[in-house]
Structure formats: C-alpha cells, structure tokens
XYZ file of C-alpha atoms in Angstrom:
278
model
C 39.343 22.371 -1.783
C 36.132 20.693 -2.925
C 33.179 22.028 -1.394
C 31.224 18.915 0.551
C 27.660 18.514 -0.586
C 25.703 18.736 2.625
C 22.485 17.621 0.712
C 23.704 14.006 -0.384
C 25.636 14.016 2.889
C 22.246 14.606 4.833
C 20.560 11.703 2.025
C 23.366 9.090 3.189
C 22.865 9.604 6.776
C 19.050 9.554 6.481
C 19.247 6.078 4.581
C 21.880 4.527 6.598
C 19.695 5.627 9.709
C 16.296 3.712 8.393
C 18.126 1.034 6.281
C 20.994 -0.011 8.908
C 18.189 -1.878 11.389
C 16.680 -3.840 8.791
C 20.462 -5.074 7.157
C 21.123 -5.829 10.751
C 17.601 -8.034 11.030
C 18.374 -9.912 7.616
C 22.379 -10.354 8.589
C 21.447 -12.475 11.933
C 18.883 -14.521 9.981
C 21.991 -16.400 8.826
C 22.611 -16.505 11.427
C 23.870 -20.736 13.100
C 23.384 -19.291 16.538
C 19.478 -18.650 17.940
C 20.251 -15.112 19.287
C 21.501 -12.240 17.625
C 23.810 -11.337 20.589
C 26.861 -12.911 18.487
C 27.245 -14.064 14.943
C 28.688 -17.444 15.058
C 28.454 -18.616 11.504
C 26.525 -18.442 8.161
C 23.259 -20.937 8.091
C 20.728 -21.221 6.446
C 18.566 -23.264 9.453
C 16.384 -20.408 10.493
C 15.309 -20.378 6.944
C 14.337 -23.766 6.719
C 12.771 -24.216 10.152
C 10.139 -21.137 8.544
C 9.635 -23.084 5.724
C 8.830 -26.243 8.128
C 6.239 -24.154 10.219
C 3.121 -25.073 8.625
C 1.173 -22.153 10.993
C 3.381 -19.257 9.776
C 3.442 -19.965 5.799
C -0.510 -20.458 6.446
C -0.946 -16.862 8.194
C 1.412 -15.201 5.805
C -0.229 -16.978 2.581
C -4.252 -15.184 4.354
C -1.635 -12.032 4.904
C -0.771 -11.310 1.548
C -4.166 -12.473 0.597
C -5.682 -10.484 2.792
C -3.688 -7.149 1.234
C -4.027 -8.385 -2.008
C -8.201 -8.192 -1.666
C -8.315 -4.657 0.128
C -6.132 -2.762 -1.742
C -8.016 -4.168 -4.985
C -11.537 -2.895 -3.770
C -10.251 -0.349 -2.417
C -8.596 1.021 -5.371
C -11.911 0.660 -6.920
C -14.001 2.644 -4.772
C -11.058 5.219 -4.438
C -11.002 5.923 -7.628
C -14.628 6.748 -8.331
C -14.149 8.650 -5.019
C -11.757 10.608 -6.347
C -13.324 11.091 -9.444
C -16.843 12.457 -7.655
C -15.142 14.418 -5.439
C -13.365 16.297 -8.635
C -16.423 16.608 -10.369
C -17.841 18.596 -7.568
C -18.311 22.572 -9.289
C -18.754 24.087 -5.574
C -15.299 24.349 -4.109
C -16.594 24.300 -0.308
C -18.168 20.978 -1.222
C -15.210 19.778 -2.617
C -12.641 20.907 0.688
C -15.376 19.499 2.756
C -15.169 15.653 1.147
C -11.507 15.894 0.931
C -11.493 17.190 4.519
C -14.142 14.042 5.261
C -11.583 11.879 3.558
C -8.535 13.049 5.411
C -9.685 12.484 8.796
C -9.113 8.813 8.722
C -5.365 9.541 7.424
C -4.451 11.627 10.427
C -6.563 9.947 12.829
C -4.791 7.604 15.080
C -4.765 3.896 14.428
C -5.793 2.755 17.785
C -9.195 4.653 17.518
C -10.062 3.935 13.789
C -9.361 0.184 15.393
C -11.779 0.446 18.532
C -14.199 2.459 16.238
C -14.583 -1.142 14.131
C -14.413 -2.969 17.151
C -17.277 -1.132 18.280
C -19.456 -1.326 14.995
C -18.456 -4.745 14.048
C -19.615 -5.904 18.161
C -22.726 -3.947 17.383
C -23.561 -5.356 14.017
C -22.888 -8.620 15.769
C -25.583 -8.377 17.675
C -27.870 -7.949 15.216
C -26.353 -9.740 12.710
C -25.625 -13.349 14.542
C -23.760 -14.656 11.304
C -21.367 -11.725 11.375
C -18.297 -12.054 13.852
C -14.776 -10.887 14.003
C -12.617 -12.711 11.866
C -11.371 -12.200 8.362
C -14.379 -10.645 6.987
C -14.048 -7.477 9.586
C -10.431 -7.760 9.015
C -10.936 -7.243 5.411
C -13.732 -4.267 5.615
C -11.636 -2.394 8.731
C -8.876 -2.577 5.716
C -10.874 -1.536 2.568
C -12.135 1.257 5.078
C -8.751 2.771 5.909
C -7.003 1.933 2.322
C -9.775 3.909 0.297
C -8.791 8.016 1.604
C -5.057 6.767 0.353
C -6.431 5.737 -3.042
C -8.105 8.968 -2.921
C -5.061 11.004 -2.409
C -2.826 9.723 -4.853
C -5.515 9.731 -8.191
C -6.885 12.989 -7.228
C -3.594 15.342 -8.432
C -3.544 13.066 -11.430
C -7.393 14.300 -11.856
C -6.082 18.106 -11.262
C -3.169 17.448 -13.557
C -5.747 16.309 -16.885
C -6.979 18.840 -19.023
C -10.441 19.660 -19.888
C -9.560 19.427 -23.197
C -8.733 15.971 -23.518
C -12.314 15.028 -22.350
C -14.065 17.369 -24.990
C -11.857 16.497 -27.418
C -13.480 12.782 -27.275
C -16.433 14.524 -26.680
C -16.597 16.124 -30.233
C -15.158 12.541 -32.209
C -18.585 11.247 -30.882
C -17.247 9.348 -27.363
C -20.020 8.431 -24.874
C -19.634 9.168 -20.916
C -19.131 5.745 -21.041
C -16.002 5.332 -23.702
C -14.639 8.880 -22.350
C -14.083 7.181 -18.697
C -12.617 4.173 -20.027
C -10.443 5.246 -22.776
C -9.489 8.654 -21.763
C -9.901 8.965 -17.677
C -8.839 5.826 -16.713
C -5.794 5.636 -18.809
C -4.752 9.087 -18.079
C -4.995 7.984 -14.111
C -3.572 4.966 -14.338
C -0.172 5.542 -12.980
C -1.970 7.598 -9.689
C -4.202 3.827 -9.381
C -1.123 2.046 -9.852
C 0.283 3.941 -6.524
C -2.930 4.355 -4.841
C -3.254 0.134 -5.010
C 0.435 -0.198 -3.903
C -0.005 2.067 -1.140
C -2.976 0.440 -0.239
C -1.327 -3.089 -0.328
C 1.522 -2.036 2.201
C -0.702 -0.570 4.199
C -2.782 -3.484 4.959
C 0.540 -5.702 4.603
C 2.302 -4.128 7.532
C -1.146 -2.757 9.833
C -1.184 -4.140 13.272
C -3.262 -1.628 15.521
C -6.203 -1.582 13.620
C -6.235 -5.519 12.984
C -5.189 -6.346 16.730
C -8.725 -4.969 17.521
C -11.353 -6.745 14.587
C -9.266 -9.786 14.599
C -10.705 -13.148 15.648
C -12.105 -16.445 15.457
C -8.740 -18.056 14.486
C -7.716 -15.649 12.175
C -4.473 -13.552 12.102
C -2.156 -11.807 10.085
C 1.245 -12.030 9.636
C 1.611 -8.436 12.153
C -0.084 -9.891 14.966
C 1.603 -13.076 14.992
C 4.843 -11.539 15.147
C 3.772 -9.273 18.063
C 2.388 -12.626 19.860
C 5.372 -14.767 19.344
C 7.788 -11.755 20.282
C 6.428 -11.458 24.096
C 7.388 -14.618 24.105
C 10.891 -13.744 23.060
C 12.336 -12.823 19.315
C 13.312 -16.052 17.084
C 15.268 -15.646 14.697
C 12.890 -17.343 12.632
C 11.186 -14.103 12.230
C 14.184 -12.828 10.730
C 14.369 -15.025 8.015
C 10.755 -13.893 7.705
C 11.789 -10.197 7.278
C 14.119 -10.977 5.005
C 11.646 -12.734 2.807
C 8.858 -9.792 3.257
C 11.812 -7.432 2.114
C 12.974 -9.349 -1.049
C 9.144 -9.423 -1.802
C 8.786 -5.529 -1.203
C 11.890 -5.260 -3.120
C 10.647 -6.925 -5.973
C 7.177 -5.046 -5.789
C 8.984 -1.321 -5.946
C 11.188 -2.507 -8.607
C 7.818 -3.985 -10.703
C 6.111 -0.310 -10.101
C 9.100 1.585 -11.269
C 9.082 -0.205 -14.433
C 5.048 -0.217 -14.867
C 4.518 3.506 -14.132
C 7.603 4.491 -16.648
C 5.656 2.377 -19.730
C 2.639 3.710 -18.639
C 3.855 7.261 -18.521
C 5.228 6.733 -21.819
C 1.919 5.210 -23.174
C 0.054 8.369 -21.703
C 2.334 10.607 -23.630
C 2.029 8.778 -27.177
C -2.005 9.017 -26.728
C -2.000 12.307 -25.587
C -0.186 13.373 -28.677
C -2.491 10.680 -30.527
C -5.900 12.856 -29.088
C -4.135 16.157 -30.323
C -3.654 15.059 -33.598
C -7.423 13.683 -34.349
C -8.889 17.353 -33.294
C -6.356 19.087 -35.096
C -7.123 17.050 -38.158
C-alpha cells in the first residue's frame, strides 16, 4: 500500500481553502443573473457594464497609479535604509533601527491610519495648502511600504560578501562605482521583491487609506467597501477578476525577472573572482 503524503495533502487543502473563494468570485462574474445566489448562464454583461462606468475605470486607473508611485519611492528610500542600517558596526544600534523599523509592520492598521489622520489634520492647520486627498494618501503609503522594502534587501545585504566590495576596492572602484556596479546589482532581486511587495500593499490597503482619504479622491479599496453597504454587484466581480489576471501576470513577470537576474548575479560574481585572481 502506498504511503499518502500528508505534506502535499496538507498543501492541497491549504490552497483549495484560500483559492476556492476567489474561483467562486470570478465564476459568478459570468455570471447573466445580478446575484450570485444561482448561476443562470454565461455573460459577459457585468464585464461590459465595468467597462461603461466611467467613475470606476477612473478610481482604479489613480489606484494603480497610486501603488505604482509609493512602492517606487519607497523602494528607494528602503533601500538606502537598508543599506545604513547594515553599515551600522555597533550591533545594539543596528537591533534598535531594525526594531524602529518593525514596529510599523506589526502595528495595527487602524492606528498607523489615525496616527496620519492626526498629523496630516495637524499639518493642515498650519499648512492651509495641505489637505487630505491624494497627496496624504500617497505619503501614509510611502510611510508604511518603506520597513517592507527594508526587510526584504536587508538578508540580501547579510548574504554579500565583504569580499566582493574590496575586491572592486583594490581594481581602483570609487564608493561611488562600488554601490552602483557591485551593491546594487547584487541586491537587485531583494529590490525587485521589496517594490512588489510594496505595490500590493498599497494596491489592496483599505484601513489606513479610509482614514487620510479625501477631497474627492479614492482608491479602488474604499470604493468597493462604499458600494458594498449598499449591496454587492456583480460588477465588482468582474473587477476581481480583472485585479487577479493583473496580479497573475505581475507574479508570473517577477518569477521570470528574479531567475535572469539571479543568473546575471552568478556570471558577475564569477566575473569579480576572476579579475582578483588574475
């Protein structure tokens, strides 16, 4: 008798369990009917009545926009983070930042939200030109993204060896030209992550951006919360469906980039080796 795997049995059941609600959402946007208490027959009608609302496309075009802005500066500053934080020689100093940094990962949502509330109301007082609207949307996010960029460069930091550096060091390589042709590369597939974790994050947030939203502005999150006391559409599941093609797509891109770059780090690592040892 063949002895069951309980491992993969326990994988199967996991993914069935998270993957099973959204395959039900996407079936039922094809859904002819306008509920999803029956299917009555394939359509493609909730699809084009999204396409037809102007309001939607508009708040998921600032959405991805939105994500697409944050996750880039905040992949920035992450990274330089990260890379000050490494090159920290006291080790208390070092647990202390990373400690620093960590508190906004495990602190709840709806207090990092009325935390920005707070400030941005404040600043707004002093600052007449600055309300709540897309720009506190956008700093609320960069805030939040940046100790995820931070945690997923800094093991790629631990992982590098010294030796790489001062071997670029000794072919005659500035501070400059060592960052950018040696660090950088080297890190790239942990900046690669840190910016797609950082763009889902902001894509999908909703407590933090119910509370610094305004003056007209939304994203795509809060909308769907509105529109769903109002009672669920199944235009909003030919929405999801969309969103998940898209995040589909966007894993499937990242697999590919982080294998060539992997492969590229290899070939220049060996590349480094071979200039010292010659």
């Amino acid at each position: 008798m063949k002895k069951i795997n309980w491992k993969n049995v326990y994988l199967w059941v996991m993914f069935i369990f998270l993957y099973a609600p959204i395959f039900y959402l996407i079936f039922y946007a094809f859904n002819s009917g306008e509920t999803m208490n029956r299917f009555e027959g394939f359509s493609w009608v909730h699809f084009q009545e999204l396409f037809a609302d102007t309001r939607l496309l508009i708040i998921l075009l600032e959405t991805f926009i939105l994500a697409f802005l944050s996750a880039l500066i905040a992949t920035m500053i992450g990274t330089f983070g990260a890379i000050s934080i490494y090159r920290y020689q006291k080790r208390r100093t070092r647990l202390a930042l990373l400690s620093l940094n960590n508190i906004l990962i495990v602190s709840p949502d709806v207090i990092i939200g009325a935390s920005f509330l707070i400030l941005f109301t404040l600043l707004g007082s002093w600052i007449h030109s600055l309300s709540l609207g897309f720009a506190s949307v956008l700093l609320s996010h960069i805030a939040f993204s940046i100790p995820i960029v931070v945690l997923m460069v800094l093991p790629k930091l631990q992982e590098m060896q010294d030796s790489l550096m001062m071997a670029a060091y000794d072919l005659g390589a500035n501070h400059w030209q060592v960052l950018t042709n040696v660090v950088l590369p080297y890190l790239t597939p942990g900046i690669i992550a840190g910016y797609f974790m950082a763009f889902t994050y902001s894509l999908d947030d909703f407590a933090v951006t119910f509370f610094v939203t305004g003056n007209g502005f939304t994203t795509l999150s809060v909308e769907i919360y509105s529109r769903a006391r109002r009672g669920v559409s199944l235009e909003i599941n030919a929405l999801s469906a969309l969103v998940f093609l898209f995040s589909l797509v966007l894993v499937i891109g990242y697999y590919f980039i982080s294998r060539d770059n992997s492969a590229n780090h290899r070939r220049q690592g060996k590349q480094v080796r071979k200039e010292v040892l010659h």
